[in-house]
Amino acid sequence: MTCTTCQKDVAENSNFCYFCGARQPAAPHVQYVQKKLMRSADAKIGGVCGGLAEYLDVDPTVVRLVWCLIAFFTGLVPGTIVYLVMWLVLPPAPKPGVEVIVPPVATAPAAPAQGYTQPS
Ligand SMILES: [Zn+2]
């Protein structure tokens, strides 16, 4: 794409020009990124409170504290059920840059088939 101000070439979907710093018009498909409620990668238990905090843009510790207080004053069971339901319903947060590497399966050494005689 071309900068609307200085007419120099910049990468596709750039928000700003590298040369003059002018803001570039956003492409229609990237203009509105909807915030999604999902579990947080920064999780103490299931990531529900962290995910809520990220969605509401507040400190996760505050959400955890409020959740604990509500759960405590409602007799623990409702808060726990709501937490479990949310944990089941919310999609897990993607972890950018974290590649899952499956370690090679260790093969057990073969048992010695010979060279062993039962002591009599
Ligand atoms: Zn420019």
PDB file of C-alpha atoms and ligand atoms in Angstrom:
ATOM      1  CA  MET A   1       0.000   0.000   0.000  1.00  0.00           C
ATOM      2  CA  THR A   2       1.027   3.632  -0.424  1.00  0.00           C
ATOM      3  CA  CYS A   3       1.125   6.320   2.264  1.00  0.00           C
ATOM      4  CA  THR A   4      -1.722   8.802   1.815  1.00  0.00           C
ATOM      5  CA  THR A   5       0.542  11.694   2.839  1.00  0.00           C
ATOM      6  CA  CYS A   6       4.048  11.134   1.428  1.00  0.00           C
ATOM      7  CA  GLN A   7       3.101   8.532  -1.235  1.00  0.00           C
ATOM      8  CA  LYS A   8       5.941   6.184  -0.173  1.00  0.00           C
ATOM      9  CA  ASP A   9       5.492   2.435  -0.104  1.00  0.00           C
ATOM     10  CA  VAL A  10       4.621   0.905   3.302  1.00  0.00           C
ATOM     11  CA  ALA A  11       3.626  -2.644   4.294  1.00  0.00           C
ATOM     12  CA  GLU A  12       0.028  -3.773   3.882  1.00  0.00           C
ATOM     13  CA  ASN A  13      -2.328  -2.937   6.794  1.00  0.00           C
ATOM     14  CA  SER A  14       0.190  -0.572   8.429  1.00  0.00           C
ATOM     15  CA  ASN A  15      -1.433   1.816  10.891  1.00  0.00           C
ATOM     16  CA  PHE A  16       1.246   4.479  10.472  1.00  0.00           C
ATOM     17  CA  CYS A  17       3.710   5.438   7.757  1.00  0.00           C
ATOM     18  CA  TYR A  18       7.360   4.576   8.541  1.00  0.00           C
ATOM     19  CA  PHE A  19       8.573   7.671   6.713  1.00  0.00           C
ATOM     20  CA  CYS A  20       6.295  10.548   7.727  1.00  0.00           C
ATOM     21  CA  GLY A  21       4.381   8.991  10.655  1.00  0.00           C
ATOM     22  CA  ALA A  22       0.980   9.785   9.173  1.00  0.00           C
ATOM     23  CA  ARG A  23      -1.890   7.593  10.299  1.00  0.00           C
ATOM     24  CA  GLN A  24      -3.071   5.307   7.515  1.00  0.00           C
ATOM     25  CA  PRO A  25      -6.705   4.461   6.862  1.00  0.00           C
ATOM     26  CA  ALA A  26      -7.417   1.038   8.328  1.00  0.00           C
ATOM     27  CA  ALA A  27      -8.470  -1.750   6.037  1.00  0.00           C
ATOM     28  CA  PRO A  28     -12.195  -2.496   6.453  1.00  0.00           C
ATOM     29  CA  HIS A  29     -11.625  -6.012   7.752  1.00  0.00           C
ATOM     30  CA  VAL A  30      -9.203  -4.926  10.489  1.00  0.00           C
ATOM     31  CA  GLN A  31     -10.940  -1.726  11.528  1.00  0.00           C
ATOM     32  CA  TYR A  32     -12.986  -3.234  14.340  1.00  0.00           C
ATOM     33  CA  VAL A  33     -11.412  -5.978  16.381  1.00  0.00           C
ATOM     34  CA  GLN A  34     -14.050  -7.288  18.718  1.00  0.00           C
ATOM     35  CA  LYS A  35     -12.886  -7.926  22.243  1.00  0.00           C
ATOM     36  CA  LYS A  36     -13.575 -11.554  23.111  1.00  0.00           C
ATOM     37  CA  LEU A  37     -14.301 -12.871  26.561  1.00  0.00           C
ATOM     38  CA  MET A  38     -11.988 -15.822  27.041  1.00  0.00           C
ATOM     39  CA  ARG A  39      -9.903 -17.454  29.710  1.00  0.00           C
ATOM     40  CA  SER A  40      -6.632 -15.764  30.491  1.00  0.00           C
ATOM     41  CA  ALA A  41      -3.190 -17.197  29.945  1.00  0.00           C
ATOM     42  CA  ASP A  42      -2.347 -15.461  33.238  1.00  0.00           C
ATOM     43  CA  ALA A  43      -4.301 -17.987  35.302  1.00  0.00           C
ATOM     44  CA  LYS A  44      -4.275 -18.706  39.015  1.00  0.00           C
ATOM     45  CA  ILE A  45      -6.892 -21.484  38.812  1.00  0.00           C
ATOM     46  CA  GLY A  46      -8.758 -21.700  35.514  1.00  0.00           C
ATOM     47  CA  GLY A  47      -8.063 -18.247  34.075  1.00  0.00           C
ATOM     48  CA  VAL A  48     -11.720 -17.155  34.396  1.00  0.00           C
ATOM     49  CA  CYS A  49     -11.072 -14.157  36.663  1.00  0.00           C
ATOM     50  CA  GLY A  50      -8.005 -13.192  34.618  1.00  0.00           C
ATOM     51  CA  GLY A  51     -10.055 -13.417  31.420  1.00  0.00           C
ATOM     52  CA  LEU A  52     -12.829 -11.293  32.925  1.00  0.00           C
ATOM     53  CA  ALA A  53     -10.225  -8.752  34.038  1.00  0.00           C
ATOM     54  CA  GLU A  54      -8.696  -8.591  30.545  1.00  0.00           C
ATOM     55  CA  TYR A  55     -12.172  -8.173  29.054  1.00  0.00           C
ATOM     56  CA  LEU A  56     -13.158  -5.450  31.525  1.00  0.00           C
ATOM     57  CA  ASP A  57      -9.657  -3.929  31.363  1.00  0.00           C
ATOM     58  CA  VAL A  58      -9.126  -4.017  35.118  1.00  0.00           C
ATOM     59  CA  ASP A  59      -6.532  -5.542  37.457  1.00  0.00           C
ATOM     60  CA  PRO A  60      -7.005  -9.356  37.612  1.00  0.00           C
ATOM     61  CA  THR A  61      -6.236  -9.284  41.351  1.00  0.00           C
ATOM     62  CA  VAL A  62      -9.258  -7.004  41.915  1.00  0.00           C
ATOM     63  CA  VAL A  63     -11.519  -9.393  39.958  1.00  0.00           C
ATOM     64  CA  ARG A  64     -10.191 -12.403  41.922  1.00  0.00           C
ATOM     65  CA  LEU A  65     -10.694 -10.562  45.209  1.00  0.00           C
ATOM     66  CA  VAL A  66     -14.247  -9.482  44.305  1.00  0.00           C
ATOM     67  CA  TRP A  67     -15.021 -13.014  43.117  1.00  0.00           C
ATOM     68  CA  CYS A  68     -13.704 -14.491  46.391  1.00  0.00           C
ATOM     69  CA  LEU A  69     -15.756 -12.045  48.468  1.00  0.00           C
ATOM     70  CA  ILE A  70     -18.944 -12.725  46.482  1.00  0.00           C
ATOM     71  CA  ALA A  71     -18.329 -16.476  46.688  1.00  0.00           C
ATOM     72  CA  PHE A  72     -17.653 -16.241  50.427  1.00  0.00           C
ATOM     73  CA  PHE A  73     -20.778 -14.203  51.186  1.00  0.00           C
ATOM     74  CA  THR A  74     -23.031 -16.392  49.033  1.00  0.00           C
ATOM     75  CA  GLY A  75     -21.914 -19.556  50.781  1.00  0.00           C
ATOM     76  CA  LEU A  76     -19.130 -20.653  48.357  1.00  0.00           C
ATOM     77  CA  VAL A  77     -21.350 -23.007  46.297  1.00  0.00           C
ATOM     78  CA  PRO A  78     -22.953 -20.508  43.834  1.00  0.00           C
ATOM     79  CA  GLY A  79     -19.611 -18.801  43.151  1.00  0.00           C
ATOM     80  CA  THR A  80     -17.913 -22.145  42.583  1.00  0.00           C
ATOM     81  CA  ILE A  81     -20.679 -23.316  40.217  1.00  0.00           C
ATOM     82  CA  VAL A  82     -20.567 -20.046  38.250  1.00  0.00           C
ATOM     83  CA  TYR A  83     -16.756 -20.329  38.064  1.00  0.00           C
ATOM     84  CA  LEU A  84     -16.954 -23.919  36.765  1.00  0.00           C
ATOM     85  CA  VAL A  85     -19.646 -23.020  34.214  1.00  0.00           C
ATOM     86  CA  MET A  86     -17.616 -20.049  32.968  1.00  0.00           C
ATOM     87  CA  TRP A  87     -14.469 -22.185  32.847  1.00  0.00           C
ATOM     88  CA  LEU A  88     -16.346 -24.690  30.655  1.00  0.00           C
ATOM     89  CA  VAL A  89     -17.967 -22.038  28.441  1.00  0.00           C
ATOM     90  CA  LEU A  90     -15.066 -19.631  27.897  1.00  0.00           C
ATOM     91  CA  PRO A  91     -12.601 -20.561  25.170  1.00  0.00           C
ATOM     92  CA  PRO A  92      -8.999 -20.805  26.328  1.00  0.00           C
ATOM     93  CA  ALA A  93      -6.807 -17.854  25.459  1.00  0.00           C
ATOM     94  CA  PRO A  94      -4.353 -18.394  22.631  1.00  0.00           C
ATOM     95  CA  LYS A  95      -0.757 -18.192  23.756  1.00  0.00           C
ATOM     96  CA  PRO A  96       1.110 -16.271  21.063  1.00  0.00           C
ATOM     97  CA  GLY A  97       4.667 -17.391  20.511  1.00  0.00           C
ATOM     98  CA  VAL A  98       4.310 -20.510  22.594  1.00  0.00           C
ATOM     99  CA  GLU A  99       4.910 -23.549  20.468  1.00  0.00           C
ATOM    100  CA  VAL A 100       3.869 -26.889  21.857  1.00  0.00           C
ATOM    101  CA  ILE A 101       6.740 -29.285  21.402  1.00  0.00           C
ATOM    102  CA  VAL A 102       5.879 -32.907  21.928  1.00  0.00           C
ATOM    103  CA  PRO A 103       8.889 -34.700  23.361  1.00  0.00           C
ATOM    104  CA  PRO A 104       9.858 -37.920  21.614  1.00  0.00           C
ATOM    105  CA  VAL A 105       8.389 -40.960  23.273  1.00  0.00           C
ATOM    106  CA  ALA A 106      11.055 -42.722  25.253  1.00  0.00           C
ATOM    107  CA  THR A 107      11.319 -46.324  24.290  1.00  0.00           C
ATOM    108  CA  ALA A 108      11.813 -48.727  27.142  1.00  0.00           C
ATOM    109  CA  PRO A 109      15.031 -50.697  26.875  1.00  0.00           C
ATOM    110  CA  ALA A 110      14.377 -54.232  25.776  1.00  0.00           C
ATOM    111  CA  ALA A 111      14.486 -56.740  28.577  1.00  0.00           C
ATOM    112  CA  PRO A 112      17.464 -59.058  28.375  1.00  0.00           C
ATOM    113  CA  ALA A 113      16.152 -62.181  26.712  1.00  0.00           C
ATOM    114  CA  GLN A 114      19.173 -64.262  27.353  1.00  0.00           C
ATOM    115  CA  GLY A 115      22.195 -64.487  29.594  1.00  0.00           C
ATOM    116  CA  TYR A 116      20.125 -64.826  32.717  1.00  0.00           C
ATOM    117  CA  THR A 117      19.632 -68.141  34.429  1.00  0.00           C
ATOM    118  CA  GLN A 118      17.489 -68.810  37.413  1.00  0.00           C
ATOM    119  CA  PRO A 119      19.700 -69.434  40.436  1.00  0.00           C
ATOM    120  CA  SER A 120      19.095 -72.890  41.824  1.00  0.00           C
TER     121      SER A 120
HETATM  122 ZN    ZN B   1       4.128   8.789   4.737  1.00  0.00          ZN
END
